[in-house]
């Protein structure tokens, strides 16, 4: 797909449009302009369903740790525009219709549009573990052992046994 040089207003419009449509399925900011061990070197953003509605989960990657933060759409828009405009050399914004890669350059940021790689985003905050014997489905021998109820729920006292059987 074509690449084009964009100004700060086009970048702001792109971010505002993605967030207004709830179309941002994820983002990654990398290659900071300043190499400072005290600052994070990468940031990942993903939408999550929170009790108050849709929020954006920001994860900051430092050299020896990560920190997390949940922000609303307005603050996410302000922070994304600021960081893409000067703090990071590279940003990848995922949307259902296309991936938008922002590259910092000498003549201003360059925007590349590509086919989407992440058309949908799981809005769950915690991922569900994939197990051989899924939780929620009754397994007759586990019910007989007292590890599961007849409805398929794992008995809290027997959760260690459930994990052991799945291993």
JSON list of C-alpha atoms in Angstrom, two decimals:
[
{"chain": "A", "resi": 1, "resn": "UNK", "atom": "CA", "xyz": [0.00, 0.00, 0.00]},
{"chain": "A", "resi": 2, "resn": "UNK", "atom": "CA", "xyz": [1.18, 3.55, -0.53]},
{"chain": "A", "resi": 3, "resn": "UNK", "atom": "CA", "xyz": [3.30, 5.51, 1.88]},
{"chain": "A", "resi": 4, "resn": "UNK", "atom": "CA", "xyz": [2.86, 9.21, 2.42]},
{"chain": "A", "resi": 5, "resn": "UNK", "atom": "CA", "xyz": [4.46, 11.95, 4.45]},
{"chain": "A", "resi": 6, "resn": "UNK", "atom": "CA", "xyz": [1.99, 13.38, 6.92]},
{"chain": "A", "resi": 7, "resn": "UNK", "atom": "CA", "xyz": [1.94, 16.39, 9.15]},
{"chain": "A", "resi": 8, "resn": "UNK", "atom": "CA", "xyz": [1.01, 16.48, 12.82]},
{"chain": "A", "resi": 9, "resn": "UNK", "atom": "CA", "xyz": [-2.61, 17.36, 12.00]},
{"chain": "A", "resi": 10, "resn": "UNK", "atom": "CA", "xyz": [-3.09, 14.27, 9.83]},
{"chain": "A", "resi": 11, "resn": "UNK", "atom": "CA", "xyz": [-1.58, 12.13, 12.57]},
{"chain": "A", "resi": 12, "resn": "UNK", "atom": "CA", "xyz": [-3.92, 13.66, 15.15]},
{"chain": "A", "resi": 13, "resn": "UNK", "atom": "CA", "xyz": [-6.88, 13.10, 12.82]},
{"chain": "A", "resi": 14, "resn": "UNK", "atom": "CA", "xyz": [-5.94, 9.44, 12.31]},
{"chain": "A", "resi": 15, "resn": "UNK", "atom": "CA", "xyz": [-5.64, 8.75, 16.05]},
{"chain": "A", "resi": 16, "resn": "UNK", "atom": "CA", "xyz": [-8.86, 10.67, 16.81]},
{"chain": "A", "resi": 17, "resn": "UNK", "atom": "CA", "xyz": [-10.74, 8.77, 14.10]},
{"chain": "A", "resi": 18, "resn": "UNK", "atom": "CA", "xyz": [-9.54, 5.35, 15.32]},
{"chain": "A", "resi": 19, "resn": "UNK", "atom": "CA", "xyz": [-10.50, 6.11, 18.92]},
{"chain": "A", "resi": 20, "resn": "UNK", "atom": "CA", "xyz": [-13.83, 7.76, 18.05]},
{"chain": "A", "resi": 21, "resn": "UNK", "atom": "CA", "xyz": [-14.88, 4.65, 16.09]},
{"chain": "A", "resi": 22, "resn": "UNK", "atom": "CA", "xyz": [-13.51, 2.29, 18.78]},
{"chain": "A", "resi": 23, "resn": "UNK", "atom": "CA", "xyz": [-11.44, 0.88, 15.93]},
{"chain": "A", "resi": 24, "resn": "UNK", "atom": "CA", "xyz": [-8.07, 0.78, 17.68]},
{"chain": "A", "resi": 25, "resn": "UNK", "atom": "CA", "xyz": [-7.50, -2.95, 18.25]},
{"chain": "A", "resi": 26, "resn": "UNK", "atom": "CA", "xyz": [-3.94, -2.45, 19.51]},
{"chain": "A", "resi": 27, "resn": "UNK", "atom": "CA", "xyz": [-0.82, -0.32, 19.18]},
{"chain": "A", "resi": 28, "resn": "UNK", "atom": "CA", "xyz": [2.91, -0.60, 19.73]},
{"chain": "A", "resi": 29, "resn": "UNK", "atom": "CA", "xyz": [5.34, 2.29, 20.13]},
{"chain": "A", "resi": 30, "resn": "UNK", "atom": "CA", "xyz": [9.03, 1.47, 19.85]},
{"chain": "A", "resi": 31, "resn": "UNK", "atom": "CA", "xyz": [12.48, 2.91, 19.16]},
{"chain": "A", "resi": 32, "resn": "UNK", "atom": "CA", "xyz": [12.54, 5.90, 21.51]},
{"chain": "A", "resi": 33, "resn": "UNK", "atom": "CA", "xyz": [14.41, 8.99, 20.33]},
{"chain": "A", "resi": 34, "resn": "UNK", "atom": "CA", "xyz": [16.39, 9.23, 23.58]},
{"chain": "A", "resi": 35, "resn": "UNK", "atom": "CA", "xyz": [18.11, 6.21, 25.08]},
{"chain": "A", "resi": 36, "resn": "UNK", "atom": "CA", "xyz": [17.57, 6.67, 28.79]},
{"chain": "A", "resi": 37, "resn": "UNK", "atom": "CA", "xyz": [17.59, 3.63, 31.12]},
{"chain": "A", "resi": 38, "resn": "UNK", "atom": "CA", "xyz": [15.14, 5.38, 33.44]},
{"chain": "A", "resi": 39, "resn": "UNK", "atom": "CA", "xyz": [12.54, 5.70, 30.64]},
{"chain": "A", "resi": 40, "resn": "UNK", "atom": "CA", "xyz": [10.56, 2.96, 29.00]},
{"chain": "A", "resi": 41, "resn": "UNK", "atom": "CA", "xyz": [11.77, 1.68, 25.64]},
{"chain": "A", "resi": 42, "resn": "UNK", "atom": "CA", "xyz": [8.46, 0.38, 24.35]},
{"chain": "A", "resi": 43, "resn": "UNK", "atom": "CA", "xyz": [4.74, 0.85, 25.00]},
{"chain": "A", "resi": 44, "resn": "UNK", "atom": "CA", "xyz": [1.89, -1.43, 24.01]},
{"chain": "A", "resi": 45, "resn": "UNK", "atom": "CA", "xyz": [-1.76, -0.40, 24.04]},
{"chain": "A", "resi": 46, "resn": "UNK", "atom": "CA", "xyz": [-4.80, -2.68, 23.93]},
{"chain": "A", "resi": 47, "resn": "UNK", "atom": "CA", "xyz": [-8.51, -2.05, 24.46]},
{"chain": "A", "resi": 48, "resn": "UNK", "atom": "CA", "xyz": [-10.09, -3.77, 27.47]},
{"chain": "A", "resi": 49, "resn": "UNK", "atom": "CA", "xyz": [-13.60, -3.95, 28.80]},
{"chain": "A", "resi": 50, "resn": "UNK", "atom": "CA", "xyz": [-13.68, -2.38, 32.26]},
{"chain": "A", "resi": 51, "resn": "UNK", "atom": "CA", "xyz": [-16.58, -1.86, 34.68]},
{"chain": "A", "resi": 52, "resn": "UNK", "atom": "CA", "xyz": [-16.92, 1.77, 33.53]},
{"chain": "A", "resi": 53, "resn": "UNK", "atom": "CA", "xyz": [-16.84, 0.91, 29.82]},
{"chain": "A", "resi": 54, "resn": "UNK", "atom": "CA", "xyz": [-14.09, 0.60, 27.23]},
{"chain": "A", "resi": 55, "resn": "UNK", "atom": "CA", "xyz": [-10.63, 1.60, 28.50]},
{"chain": "A", "resi": 56, "resn": "UNK", "atom": "CA", "xyz": [-7.13, 1.27, 27.05]},
{"chain": "A", "resi": 57, "resn": "UNK", "atom": "CA", "xyz": [-4.51, -0.84, 28.79]},
{"chain": "A", "resi": 58, "resn": "UNK", "atom": "CA", "xyz": [-1.07, 0.74, 28.47]},
{"chain": "A", "resi": 59, "resn": "UNK", "atom": "CA", "xyz": [1.96, -1.42, 29.25]},
{"chain": "A", "resi": 60, "resn": "UNK", "atom": "CA", "xyz": [5.32, 0.34, 29.53]},
{"chain": "A", "resi": 61, "resn": "UNK", "atom": "CA", "xyz": [8.38, -1.86, 28.98]},
{"chain": "A", "resi": 62, "resn": "UNK", "atom": "CA", "xyz": [11.46, -0.83, 30.95]},
{"chain": "A", "resi": 63, "resn": "UNK", "atom": "CA", "xyz": [14.79, -2.64, 30.86]},
{"chain": "A", "resi": 64, "resn": "UNK", "atom": "CA", "xyz": [14.06, -4.68, 34.00]},
{"chain": "A", "resi": 65, "resn": "UNK", "atom": "CA", "xyz": [10.27, -4.46, 34.52]},
{"chain": "A", "resi": 66, "resn": "UNK", "atom": "CA", "xyz": [6.93, -3.49, 33.06]},
{"chain": "A", "resi": 67, "resn": "UNK", "atom": "CA", "xyz": [4.23, -1.23, 34.46]},
{"chain": "A", "resi": 68, "resn": "UNK", "atom": "CA", "xyz": [0.57, -1.06, 33.52]},
{"chain": "A", "resi": 69, "resn": "UNK", "atom": "CA", "xyz": [-2.01, 1.69, 33.41]},
{"chain": "A", "resi": 70, "resn": "UNK", "atom": "CA", "xyz": [-5.62, 1.99, 32.23]},
{"chain": "A", "resi": 71, "resn": "UNK", "atom": "CA", "xyz": [-6.66, 5.18, 30.47]},
{"chain": "A", "resi": 72, "resn": "UNK", "atom": "CA", "xyz": [-9.82, 6.51, 28.88]},
{"chain": "A", "resi": 73, "resn": "UNK", "atom": "CA", "xyz": [-10.14, 7.34, 25.19]},
{"chain": "A", "resi": 74, "resn": "UNK", "atom": "CA", "xyz": [-9.40, 11.07, 25.59]},
{"chain": "A", "resi": 75, "resn": "UNK", "atom": "CA", "xyz": [-6.21, 10.58, 27.57]},
{"chain": "A", "resi": 76, "resn": "UNK", "atom": "CA", "xyz": [-5.14, 7.76, 25.24]},
{"chain": "A", "resi": 77, "resn": "UNK", "atom": "CA", "xyz": [-5.62, 10.07, 22.26]},
{"chain": "A", "resi": 78, "resn": "UNK", "atom": "CA", "xyz": [-3.56, 12.87, 23.85]},
{"chain": "A", "resi": 79, "resn": "UNK", "atom": "CA", "xyz": [-0.77, 10.53, 24.90]},
{"chain": "A", "resi": 80, "resn": "UNK", "atom": "CA", "xyz": [-0.62, 8.64, 21.58]},
{"chain": "A", "resi": 81, "resn": "UNK", "atom": "CA", "xyz": [-0.41, 11.85, 19.54]},
{"chain": "A", "resi": 82, "resn": "UNK", "atom": "CA", "xyz": [2.29, 13.25, 21.86]},
{"chain": "A", "resi": 83, "resn": "UNK", "atom": "CA", "xyz": [4.40, 10.08, 21.83]},
{"chain": "A", "resi": 84, "resn": "UNK", "atom": "CA", "xyz": [4.06, 9.49, 18.07]},
{"chain": "A", "resi": 85, "resn": "UNK", "atom": "CA", "xyz": [4.85, 13.14, 17.41]},
{"chain": "A", "resi": 86, "resn": "UNK", "atom": "CA", "xyz": [8.22, 13.26, 19.10]},
{"chain": "A", "resi": 87, "resn": "UNK", "atom": "CA", "xyz": [9.09, 10.63, 21.69]},
{"chain": "A", "resi": 88, "resn": "UNK", "atom": "CA", "xyz": [9.19, 7.49, 19.52]},
{"chain": "A", "resi": 89, "resn": "UNK", "atom": "CA", "xyz": [10.55, 6.86, 16.04]},
{"chain": "A", "resi": 90, "resn": "UNK", "atom": "CA", "xyz": [8.11, 4.08, 15.24]},
{"chain": "A", "resi": 91, "resn": "UNK", "atom": "CA", "xyz": [4.47, 3.31, 15.95]},
{"chain": "A", "resi": 92, "resn": "UNK", "atom": "CA", "xyz": [2.14, 0.62, 14.70]},
{"chain": "A", "resi": 93, "resn": "UNK", "atom": "CA", "xyz": [-1.60, 1.19, 15.09]},
{"chain": "A", "resi": 94, "resn": "UNK", "atom": "CA", "xyz": [-3.85, -1.81, 14.47]},
{"chain": "A", "resi": 95, "resn": "UNK", "atom": "CA", "xyz": [-7.41, -1.35, 13.19]},
{"chain": "A", "resi": 96, "resn": "UNK", "atom": "CA", "xyz": [-9.96, -3.72, 11.61]},
{"chain": "A", "resi": 97, "resn": "UNK", "atom": "CA", "xyz": [-9.59, -2.12, 8.18]},
{"chain": "A", "resi": 98, "resn": "UNK", "atom": "CA", "xyz": [-5.79, -1.56, 8.05]},
{"chain": "A", "resi": 99, "resn": "UNK", "atom": "CA", "xyz": [-2.56, -1.36, 10.01]},
{"chain": "A", "resi": 100, "resn": "UNK", "atom": "CA", "xyz": [-1.07, 2.13, 10.16]},
{"chain": "A", "resi": 101, "resn": "UNK", "atom": "CA", "xyz": [2.69, 2.32, 10.64]},
{"chain": "A", "resi": 102, "resn": "UNK", "atom": "CA", "xyz": [4.12, 5.69, 11.58]},
{"chain": "A", "resi": 103, "resn": "UNK", "atom": "CA", "xyz": [7.85, 6.18, 10.97]},
{"chain": "A", "resi": 104, "resn": "UNK", "atom": "CA", "xyz": [9.70, 9.31, 12.05]},
{"chain": "A", "resi": 105, "resn": "UNK", "atom": "CA", "xyz": [11.86, 10.79, 9.35]},
{"chain": "A", "resi": 106, "resn": "UNK", "atom": "CA", "xyz": [13.77, 13.88, 8.33]},
{"chain": "A", "resi": 107, "resn": "UNK", "atom": "CA", "xyz": [10.90, 15.38, 6.33]},
{"chain": "A", "resi": 108, "resn": "UNK", "atom": "CA", "xyz": [8.29, 14.59, 8.95]},
{"chain": "A", "resi": 109, "resn": "UNK", "atom": "CA", "xyz": [6.52, 11.40, 9.88]},
{"chain": "A", "resi": 110, "resn": "UNK", "atom": "CA", "xyz": [5.81, 8.86, 7.18]},
{"chain": "A", "resi": 111, "resn": "UNK", "atom": "CA", "xyz": [2.58, 6.86, 7.27]},
{"chain": "A", "resi": 112, "resn": "UNK", "atom": "CA", "xyz": [2.33, 3.41, 5.71]},
{"chain": "A", "resi": 113, "resn": "UNK", "atom": "CA", "xyz": [-0.97, 1.59, 5.41]},
{"chain": "A", "resi": 114, "resn": "UNK", "atom": "CA", "xyz": [-1.01, -2.20, 5.22]},
{"chain": "A", "resi": 115, "resn": "UNK", "atom": "CA", "xyz": [-3.53, -5.02, 5.29]},
{"chain": "A", "resi": 116, "resn": "UNK", "atom": "CA", "xyz": [-4.87, -5.59, 8.81]},
{"chain": "A", "resi": 117, "resn": "UNK", "atom": "CA", "xyz": [-3.09, -8.14, 10.99]},
{"chain": "A", "resi": 118, "resn": "UNK", "atom": "CA", "xyz": [-5.36, -7.75, 14.03]},
{"chain": "A", "resi": 119, "resn": "UNK", "atom": "CA", "xyz": [-8.92, -7.32, 12.80]},
{"chain": "A", "resi": 120, "resn": "UNK", "atom": "CA", "xyz": [-10.45, -7.86, 16.24]},
{"chain": "A", "resi": 121, "resn": "UNK", "atom": "CA", "xyz": [-9.18, -7.41, 19.75]},
{"chain": "A", "resi": 122, "resn": "UNK", "atom": "CA", "xyz": [-10.13, -9.58, 22.68]},
{"chain": "A", "resi": 123, "resn": "UNK", "atom": "CA", "xyz": [-11.60, -7.15, 25.20]},
{"chain": "A", "resi": 124, "resn": "UNK", "atom": "CA", "xyz": [-10.87, -9.44, 28.13]},
{"chain": "A", "resi": 125, "resn": "UNK", "atom": "CA", "xyz": [-8.42, -8.13, 30.64]},
{"chain": "A", "resi": 126, "resn": "UNK", "atom": "CA", "xyz": [-7.11, -11.55, 31.62]},
{"chain": "A", "resi": 127, "resn": "UNK", "atom": "CA", "xyz": [-6.59, -14.25, 29.06]},
{"chain": "A", "resi": 128, "resn": "UNK", "atom": "CA", "xyz": [-8.31, -17.59, 29.52]},
{"chain": "A", "resi": 129, "resn": "UNK", "atom": "CA", "xyz": [-5.91, -20.49, 29.98]},
{"chain": "A", "resi": 130, "resn": "UNK", "atom": "CA", "xyz": [-6.16, -23.18, 27.35]},
{"chain": "A", "resi": 131, "resn": "UNK", "atom": "CA", "xyz": [-6.48, -26.49, 29.15]},
{"chain": "A", "resi": 132, "resn": "UNK", "atom": "CA", "xyz": [-6.98, -30.07, 27.99]},
{"chain": "A", "resi": 133, "resn": "UNK", "atom": "CA", "xyz": [-10.03, -30.35, 30.25]},
{"chain": "A", "resi": 134, "resn": "UNK", "atom": "CA", "xyz": [-11.73, -26.94, 30.07]},
{"chain": "A", "resi": 135, "resn": "UNK", "atom": "CA", "xyz": [-13.26, -25.37, 33.11]},
{"chain": "A", "resi": 136, "resn": "UNK", "atom": "CA", "xyz": [-17.05, -25.02, 32.85]},
{"chain": "A", "resi": 137, "resn": "UNK", "atom": "CA", "xyz": [-17.57, -28.34, 31.04]},
{"chain": "A", "resi": 138, "resn": "UNK", "atom": "CA", "xyz": [-18.34, -31.23, 33.41]},
{"chain": "A", "resi": 139, "resn": "UNK", "atom": "CA", "xyz": [-15.95, -34.17, 33.10]},
{"chain": "A", "resi": 140, "resn": "UNK", "atom": "CA", "xyz": [-17.53, -37.32, 34.61]},
{"chain": "A", "resi": 141, "resn": "UNK", "atom": "CA", "xyz": [-14.42, -38.74, 36.32]},
{"chain": "A", "resi": 142, "resn": "UNK", "atom": "CA", "xyz": [-13.56, -35.33, 37.85]},
{"chain": "A", "resi": 143, "resn": "UNK", "atom": "CA", "xyz": [-17.11, -35.02, 39.14]},
{"chain": "A", "resi": 144, "resn": "UNK", "atom": "CA", "xyz": [-16.79, -38.49, 40.72]},
{"chain": "A", "resi": 145, "resn": "UNK", "atom": "CA", "xyz": [-13.44, -37.50, 42.31]},
{"chain": "A", "resi": 146, "resn": "UNK", "atom": "CA", "xyz": [-15.03, -34.38, 43.76]},
{"chain": "A", "resi": 147, "resn": "UNK", "atom": "CA", "xyz": [-12.80, -32.01, 41.75]},
{"chain": "A", "resi": 148, "resn": "UNK", "atom": "CA", "xyz": [-15.73, -30.59, 39.74]},
{"chain": "A", "resi": 149, "resn": "UNK", "atom": "CA", "xyz": [-19.38, -29.97, 40.43]},
{"chain": "A", "resi": 150, "resn": "UNK", "atom": "CA", "xyz": [-22.08, -31.43, 38.18]},
{"chain": "A", "resi": 151, "resn": "UNK", "atom": "CA", "xyz": [-22.26, -28.01, 36.46]},
{"chain": "A", "resi": 152, "resn": "UNK", "atom": "CA", "xyz": [-18.55, -28.15, 35.54]},
{"chain": "A", "resi": 153, "resn": "UNK", "atom": "CA", "xyz": [-17.25, -25.62, 38.06]},
{"chain": "A", "resi": 154, "resn": "UNK", "atom": "CA", "xyz": [-13.98, -26.55, 39.76]},
{"chain": "A", "resi": 155, "resn": "UNK", "atom": "CA", "xyz": [-14.30, -26.92, 43.53]},
{"chain": "A", "resi": 156, "resn": "UNK", "atom": "CA", "xyz": [-11.98, -24.24, 45.00]},
{"chain": "A", "resi": 157, "resn": "UNK", "atom": "CA", "xyz": [-10.37, -26.67, 47.51]},
{"chain": "A", "resi": 158, "resn": "UNK", "atom": "CA", "xyz": [-9.55, -29.09, 44.68]},
{"chain": "A", "resi": 159, "resn": "UNK", "atom": "CA", "xyz": [-8.09, -26.59, 42.18]},
{"chain": "A", "resi": 160, "resn": "UNK", "atom": "CA", "xyz": [-4.55, -27.95, 42.68]},
{"chain": "A", "resi": 161, "resn": "UNK", "atom": "CA", "xyz": [-5.76, -31.43, 41.70]},
{"chain": "A", "resi": 162, "resn": "UNK", "atom": "CA", "xyz": [-7.52, -29.96, 38.63]},
{"chain": "A", "resi": 163, "resn": "UNK", "atom": "CA", "xyz": [-4.25, -28.33, 37.52]},
{"chain": "A", "resi": 164, "resn": "UNK", "atom": "CA", "xyz": [-2.37, -31.56, 38.12]},
{"chain": "A", "resi": 165, "resn": "UNK", "atom": "CA", "xyz": [-4.80, -33.60, 35.99]},
{"chain": "A", "resi": 166, "resn": "UNK", "atom": "CA", "xyz": [-4.53, -31.04, 33.19]},
{"chain": "A", "resi": 167, "resn": "UNK", "atom": "CA", "xyz": [-0.72, -31.28, 33.25]}
]
